[in-house]
């Protein structure tokens, strides 16, 4: 009799073990000759060497399935342990499978183009109106790269620029004041990574979410780096950010040049960067349009209504309100 410790990496134990530990109970029933105890991401098993080795192999296969699809069910467990390859879930060009196995995929031609540009370039700009999925897709590709062990960390950043509200009036310490500006990034991550695993990634700094000002002085190696709302960067800020790119890393810069919240006297760094870098090789750019909006159908109508309003103001010789 030997004791073997099997570590299940890169999966959330809550998802792997199942509701009320139903998955681990099924695994225990399928290996009646073994005694086992599970805690966290370690399963301790006692039995004959051959049987425990077979157990470890099967648990690793189940962990790989769980890591890829973010789910594990009775049918997959039984098929895997009995030696029958589990049925592949329909990919349908899914980038990753989110929480509860929900496929996250590019839904429009421009979203598909963004996936292609990200694959082919180390720096990609994604530009367009609200609701086109720029940020969500960027985070999904970052999570996929992390899951596939192509990078060691994900760094997500936004400029903390007020959209008509004053940061200083928010309650709490600096983190409490900054977090509301970063909430869209948290929301995307919570759709893609189970809560327990996400908390672990955040605590170990595998995933880092920080305001743009916190990027100064860093060199970002072996990482996917996403800068969201880049239209609200100044010319100095975006230059500082772009020059953080390190070896083995990729950057995605998202922004909407029609929603600039900077003071009127301050130029948008994103607009300037696009002009300066337009002929630089190795940089991809995707421009989303109203037809790419994948939020509620009213969002597209709202965007179109504001565009008509801006055109009317221009026709009367007034500067459009931003």
Short mmCIF file of C-alpha atoms in Angstrom, two decimals:
data_model
loop_
_atom_site.label_atom_id
_atom_site.label_comp_id
_atom_site.label_asym_id
_atom_site.label_seq_id
_atom_site.Cartn_x
_atom_site.Cartn_y
_atom_site.Cartn_z
CA UNK A 1 0.00 0.00 0.00
CA UNK A 2 1.31 3.46 -0.86
CA UNK A 3 0.10 7.01 -0.34
CA UNK A 4 0.04 9.31 -3.36
CA UNK A 5 -0.76 13.03 -3.48
CA UNK A 6 -2.42 14.12 -6.73
CA UNK A 7 -2.38 17.87 -7.41
CA UNK A 8 -5.05 19.29 -9.71
CA UNK A 9 -3.51 22.40 -11.29
CA UNK A 10 -5.18 25.27 -13.14
CA UNK A 11 -8.72 24.30 -12.15
CA UNK A 12 -11.09 25.62 -9.54
CA UNK A 13 -11.60 22.82 -6.95
CA UNK A 14 -15.21 23.95 -6.50
CA UNK A 15 -15.92 23.22 -10.18
CA UNK A 16 -13.84 20.03 -10.20
CA UNK A 17 -15.40 18.52 -7.07
CA UNK A 18 -18.93 19.54 -8.10
CA UNK A 19 -21.97 20.69 -6.16
CA UNK A 20 -21.92 19.12 -2.68
CA UNK A 21 -18.78 17.21 -3.80
CA UNK A 22 -20.87 15.07 -6.17
CA UNK A 23 -18.01 14.69 -8.69
CA UNK A 24 -15.41 13.55 -6.17
CA UNK A 25 -17.97 11.15 -4.66
CA UNK A 26 -18.53 9.62 -8.11
CA UNK A 27 -14.77 9.30 -8.63
CA UNK A 28 -14.50 7.62 -5.23
CA UNK A 29 -17.22 5.11 -6.22
CA UNK A 30 -15.43 4.33 -9.50
CA UNK A 31 -12.23 3.50 -7.58
CA UNK A 32 -13.63 1.27 -4.80
CA UNK A 33 -10.22 -0.22 -3.91
CA UNK A 34 -8.74 3.17 -2.99
CA UNK A 35 -9.13 5.35 0.05
CA UNK A 36 -9.04 9.05 -0.75
CA UNK A 37 -9.39 12.46 0.85
CA UNK A 38 -9.61 15.75 -1.03
CA UNK A 39 -8.65 19.16 0.31
CA UNK A 40 -8.12 22.22 -1.82
CA UNK A 41 -6.29 21.25 -4.99
CA UNK A 42 -4.71 18.11 -3.47
CA UNK A 43 -6.27 14.65 -3.45
CA UNK A 44 -4.60 12.16 -1.13
CA UNK A 45 -5.11 8.56 -2.21
CA UNK A 46 -4.01 5.29 -0.55
CA UNK A 47 -3.87 1.90 -2.28
CA UNK A 48 -1.80 -0.38 -4.47
CA UNK A 49 0.84 1.38 -6.56
CA UNK A 50 -0.63 0.39 -9.93
CA UNK A 51 -4.13 1.44 -8.90
CA UNK A 52 -3.01 4.81 -7.48
CA UNK A 53 -0.95 5.52 -10.63
CA UNK A 54 -4.02 4.77 -12.77
CA UNK A 55 -6.06 7.06 -10.52
CA UNK A 56 -3.57 9.90 -10.92
CA UNK A 57 -3.58 9.57 -14.70
CA UNK A 58 -7.37 9.71 -14.89
CA UNK A 59 -7.65 12.64 -12.48
CA UNK A 60 -5.13 14.59 -14.59
CA UNK A 61 -7.23 13.89 -17.70
CA UNK A 62 -10.35 15.12 -15.90
CA UNK A 63 -8.48 18.22 -14.71
CA UNK A 64 -7.41 19.00 -18.29
CA UNK A 65 -11.03 18.71 -19.46
CA UNK A 66 -12.23 20.90 -16.57
CA UNK A 67 -9.55 23.50 -17.26
CA UNK A 68 -10.48 23.71 -20.93
CA UNK A 69 -14.28 23.71 -20.65
CA UNK A 70 -14.75 25.15 -17.13
CA UNK A 71 -17.14 22.33 -16.28
CA UNK A 72 -17.16 18.66 -15.29
CA UNK A 73 -20.14 16.33 -15.25
CA UNK A 74 -21.05 12.72 -14.54
CA UNK A 75 -20.91 11.58 -18.17
CA UNK A 76 -17.38 12.96 -18.69
CA UNK A 77 -16.13 11.41 -15.44
CA UNK A 78 -17.50 7.95 -16.24
CA UNK A 79 -16.26 7.99 -19.86
CA UNK A 80 -12.77 9.18 -18.86
CA UNK A 81 -12.27 6.65 -16.07
CA UNK A 82 -13.60 3.78 -18.18
CA UNK A 83 -11.17 4.69 -20.94
CA UNK A 84 -13.62 6.19 -23.40
CA UNK A 85 -12.58 9.65 -24.61
CA UNK A 86 -15.24 12.16 -23.52
CA UNK A 87 -17.26 13.78 -26.28
CA UNK A 88 -15.72 17.04 -27.43
CA UNK A 89 -18.01 19.95 -26.71
CA UNK A 90 -18.90 21.99 -29.78
CA UNK A 91 -16.30 24.69 -30.14
CA UNK A 92 -18.07 26.85 -32.75
CA UNK A 93 -14.92 29.00 -32.86
CA UNK A 94 -15.05 29.56 -29.11
CA UNK A 95 -12.09 31.51 -27.76
CA UNK A 96 -12.57 29.99 -24.30
CA UNK A 97 -15.34 28.43 -22.25
CA UNK A 98 -16.43 30.75 -19.49
CA UNK A 99 -18.02 30.05 -16.12
CA UNK A 100 -20.51 27.14 -16.28
CA UNK A 101 -19.08 26.14 -19.66
CA UNK A 102 -20.51 29.10 -21.58
CA UNK A 103 -18.63 29.43 -24.91
CA UNK A 104 -17.14 32.89 -25.47
CA UNK A 105 -16.53 33.55 -29.13
CA UNK A 106 -16.17 36.25 -31.76
CA UNK A 107 -19.68 37.03 -32.95
CA UNK A 108 -19.12 39.52 -35.79
CA UNK A 109 -16.61 39.71 -38.68
CA UNK A 110 -14.70 42.53 -36.96
CA UNK A 111 -14.52 40.58 -33.71
CA UNK A 112 -13.10 37.65 -35.71
CA UNK A 113 -10.63 40.06 -37.29
CA UNK A 114 -9.54 41.20 -33.82
CA UNK A 115 -8.79 37.59 -32.85
CA UNK A 116 -6.73 37.22 -36.04
CA UNK A 117 -4.86 40.50 -35.49
CA UNK A 118 -4.09 39.55 -31.91
CA UNK A 119 -2.62 36.24 -33.10
CA UNK A 120 -0.46 37.88 -35.79
CA UNK A 121 0.77 41.01 -33.95
CA UNK A 122 2.36 41.88 -30.61
CA UNK A 123 0.45 45.18 -30.44
CA UNK A 124 -3.16 45.56 -31.55
CA UNK A 125 -5.51 48.56 -31.45
CA UNK A 126 -9.25 47.86 -31.14
CA UNK A 127 -11.31 51.00 -31.82
CA UNK A 128 -15.03 51.57 -31.90
CA UNK A 129 -18.23 52.53 -30.13
CA UNK A 130 -19.56 51.20 -26.85
CA UNK A 131 -21.01 47.71 -26.88
CA UNK A 132 -18.88 46.23 -29.68
CA UNK A 133 -17.15 43.79 -27.33
CA UNK A 134 -13.66 45.27 -27.59
CA UNK A 135 -12.74 44.93 -23.92
CA UNK A 136 -14.59 41.67 -23.35
CA UNK A 137 -12.90 40.01 -26.31
CA UNK A 138 -9.48 41.35 -25.30
CA UNK A 139 -9.87 39.89 -21.80
CA UNK A 140 -11.07 36.57 -23.27
CA UNK A 141 -7.96 36.27 -25.44
CA UNK A 142 -5.77 37.13 -22.47
CA UNK A 143 -7.43 34.42 -20.35
CA UNK A 144 -7.00 31.90 -23.17
CA UNK A 145 -3.28 32.67 -23.43
CA UNK A 146 -2.92 32.25 -19.66
CA UNK A 147 -4.80 28.93 -19.68
CA UNK A 148 -2.67 27.66 -22.55
CA UNK A 149 0.46 28.71 -20.59
CA UNK A 150 1.57 30.99 -23.41
CA UNK A 151 2.14 33.75 -20.81
CA UNK A 152 2.67 33.87 -17.05
CA UNK A 153 0.36 36.76 -16.22
CA UNK A 154 -2.38 39.12 -17.36
CA UNK A 155 -2.16 42.86 -16.71
CA UNK A 156 -5.31 44.94 -17.22
CA UNK A 157 -5.25 48.71 -16.96
CA UNK A 158 -7.42 51.78 -17.44
CA UNK A 159 -6.85 55.51 -16.97
CA UNK A 160 -8.76 56.71 -13.88
CA UNK A 161 -10.46 59.64 -15.59
CA UNK A 162 -13.75 60.98 -14.24
CA UNK A 163 -16.72 61.00 -16.60
CA UNK A 164 -18.44 63.99 -15.00
CA UNK A 165 -17.81 62.83 -11.43
CA UNK A 166 -14.98 63.64 -9.04
CA UNK A 167 -12.74 60.82 -7.86
CA UNK A 168 -11.89 62.57 -4.59
CA UNK A 169 -15.49 62.55 -3.41
CA UNK A 170 -15.75 58.75 -3.51
CA UNK A 171 -15.57 57.11 -0.06
CA UNK A 172 -12.74 54.90 1.17
CA UNK A 173 -9.01 54.60 0.61
CA UNK A 174 -7.19 54.76 -2.74
CA UNK A 175 -8.17 51.20 -3.72
CA UNK A 176 -11.82 51.92 -2.93
CA UNK A 177 -11.67 55.08 -5.05
CA UNK A 178 -9.96 53.38 -8.01
CA UNK A 179 -11.91 50.09 -8.12
CA UNK A 180 -15.11 51.56 -9.64
CA UNK A 181 -13.06 52.65 -12.67
CA UNK A 182 -11.72 49.12 -13.09
CA UNK A 183 -15.05 47.33 -12.51
CA UNK A 184 -15.69 46.52 -16.21
CA UNK A 185 -12.45 44.51 -16.19
CA UNK A 186 -13.51 42.64 -13.04
CA UNK A 187 -16.90 41.94 -14.64
CA UNK A 188 -15.31 40.36 -17.71
CA UNK A 189 -12.97 38.20 -15.63
CA UNK A 190 -15.83 36.97 -13.43
CA UNK A 191 -17.58 35.70 -16.58
CA UNK A 192 -14.54 33.69 -17.61
CA UNK A 193 -12.81 32.39 -14.48
CA UNK A 194 -14.53 30.68 -11.53
CA UNK A 195 -14.59 32.86 -8.43
CA UNK A 196 -12.24 30.79 -6.27
CA UNK A 197 -9.63 30.51 -9.03
CA UNK A 198 -9.93 34.21 -9.88
CA UNK A 199 -9.35 35.14 -6.25
CA UNK A 200 -6.23 32.96 -6.20
CA UNK A 201 -4.93 34.55 -9.43
CA UNK A 202 -5.49 38.03 -8.00
CA UNK A 203 -3.81 37.24 -4.68
CA UNK A 204 -0.75 35.72 -6.38
CA UNK A 205 -0.64 38.59 -8.94
CA UNK A 206 -1.02 36.23 -11.88
CA UNK A 207 -3.80 38.63 -12.85
CA UNK A 208 -3.18 42.28 -12.05
CA UNK A 209 -5.69 45.10 -12.47
CA UNK A 210 -4.29 48.56 -11.96
CA UNK A 211 -4.79 52.20 -12.98
CA UNK A 212 -2.57 53.41 -15.79
CA UNK A 213 -0.49 55.58 -13.45
CA UNK A 214 0.76 52.43 -11.69
CA UNK A 215 2.45 51.20 -14.89
CA UNK A 216 5.29 53.72 -14.86
CA UNK A 217 8.75 52.19 -14.47
CA UNK A 218 7.66 48.61 -15.14
CA UNK A 219 8.80 46.22 -17.88
CA UNK A 220 6.03 43.73 -18.63
CA UNK A 221 7.51 40.39 -19.74
CA UNK A 222 5.65 37.15 -20.57
CA UNK A 223 2.27 38.84 -20.20
CA UNK A 224 -0.87 39.83 -22.03
CA UNK A 225 -1.34 43.53 -21.35
CA UNK A 226 -4.69 45.22 -21.99
CA UNK A 227 -5.23 48.98 -21.86
CA UNK A 228 -8.93 49.83 -21.85
CA UNK A 229 -10.51 53.27 -22.50
CA UNK A 230 -7.27 54.45 -24.09
CA UNK A 231 -8.99 57.52 -25.56
CA UNK A 232 -8.70 59.00 -22.05
CA UNK A 233 -4.91 58.79 -21.94
CA UNK A 234 -2.72 61.83 -22.47
CA UNK A 235 0.07 61.77 -25.05
CA UNK A 236 2.68 61.18 -22.34
CA UNK A 237 0.65 58.41 -20.66
CA UNK A 238 0.13 56.30 -23.77
CA UNK A 239 3.78 56.63 -24.80
CA UNK A 240 4.78 55.52 -21.31
CA UNK A 241 2.39 52.57 -21.51
CA UNK A 242 3.41 51.41 -24.99
CA UNK A 243 7.08 51.37 -23.99
CA UNK A 244 6.33 48.95 -21.10
CA UNK A 245 6.07 46.06 -23.59
CA UNK A 246 8.60 43.37 -22.69
CA UNK A 247 9.83 40.09 -24.13
CA UNK A 248 7.21 37.40 -24.74
CA UNK A 249 4.36 39.86 -24.22
CA UNK A 250 1.44 41.16 -26.27
CA UNK A 251 -0.63 44.32 -25.89
CA UNK A 252 -4.20 45.16 -26.82
CA UNK A 253 -5.24 48.82 -26.71
CA UNK A 254 -8.99 49.50 -26.78
CA UNK A 255 -10.75 52.84 -27.07
CA UNK A 256 -13.58 54.91 -28.49
CA UNK A 257 -12.47 58.28 -29.82
CA UNK A 258 -16.07 59.58 -29.66
CA UNK A 259 -16.14 59.25 -25.85
CA UNK A 260 -13.20 61.32 -24.63
CA UNK A 261 -13.53 62.48 -21.02
CA UNK A 262 -10.31 64.51 -20.89
CA UNK A 263 -10.42 68.29 -20.40
CA UNK A 264 -11.02 70.08 -23.70
CA UNK A 265 -7.52 71.54 -23.66
CA UNK A 266 -5.90 68.08 -23.36
CA UNK A 267 -5.27 66.04 -26.52
CA UNK A 268 -6.12 62.33 -26.53
CA UNK A 269 -2.99 60.20 -26.54
CA UNK A 270 -4.81 57.47 -28.44
CA UNK A 271 -5.54 59.70 -31.42
CA UNK A 272 -1.93 60.89 -31.55
CA UNK A 273 -0.54 57.36 -31.17
CA UNK A 274 -2.64 56.10 -34.08
CA UNK A 275 -1.19 58.85 -36.32
CA UNK A 276 2.42 58.32 -35.19
CA UNK A 277 2.33 54.50 -35.43
CA UNK A 278 0.25 54.13 -38.60
CA UNK A 279 3.19 52.89 -40.71
CA UNK A 280 4.96 50.81 -38.06
CA UNK A 281 5.17 47.10 -38.89
CA UNK A 282 3.95 44.54 -36.38
CA UNK A 283 0.99 46.64 -35.20
CA UNK A 284 -2.58 45.56 -35.95
CA UNK A 285 -5.68 47.74 -35.97
CA UNK A 286 -9.37 46.86 -36.03
CA UNK A 287 -12.08 49.50 -36.33
CA UNK A 288 -15.46 48.39 -35.03
CA UNK A 289 -18.70 49.88 -36.35
CA UNK A 290 -22.27 50.23 -35.11
CA UNK A 291 -23.17 46.89 -36.71
CA UNK A 292 -20.69 45.20 -34.35
CA UNK A 293 -22.62 46.24 -31.23
CA UNK A 294 -23.53 43.07 -29.34
CA UNK A 295 -25.25 44.56 -26.30
CA UNK A 296 -28.96 45.28 -26.01
CA UNK A 297 -30.46 46.27 -29.38
CA UNK A 298 -31.22 49.75 -28.01
CA UNK A 299 -27.49 50.48 -27.64
CA UNK A 300 -27.04 50.61 -31.41
CA UNK A 301 -30.01 52.98 -31.75
CA UNK A 302 -28.65 55.20 -28.96
CA UNK A 303 -25.23 55.42 -30.68
CA UNK A 304 -26.89 56.30 -33.99
CA UNK A 305 -29.07 58.98 -32.34
CA UNK A 306 -26.04 60.66 -30.77
CA UNK A 307 -24.20 60.57 -34.10
CA UNK A 308 -27.13 62.31 -35.80
CA UNK A 309 -27.17 64.92 -33.03
CA UNK A 310 -23.41 65.57 -33.46
CA UNK A 311 -23.86 65.97 -37.22
CA UNK A 312 -26.67 68.49 -36.68
CA UNK A 313 -24.48 70.51 -34.31
CA UNK A 314 -21.63 70.52 -36.84
CA UNK A 315 -24.02 71.67 -39.53
CA UNK A 316 -24.94 74.64 -37.32
CA UNK A 317 -21.28 75.44 -36.72
CA UNK A 318 -21.12 74.16 -33.13
CA UNK A 319 -18.56 71.76 -31.65
CA UNK A 320 -20.25 68.47 -30.68
CA UNK A 321 -20.53 67.78 -26.94
CA UNK A 322 -18.29 64.86 -25.85
#
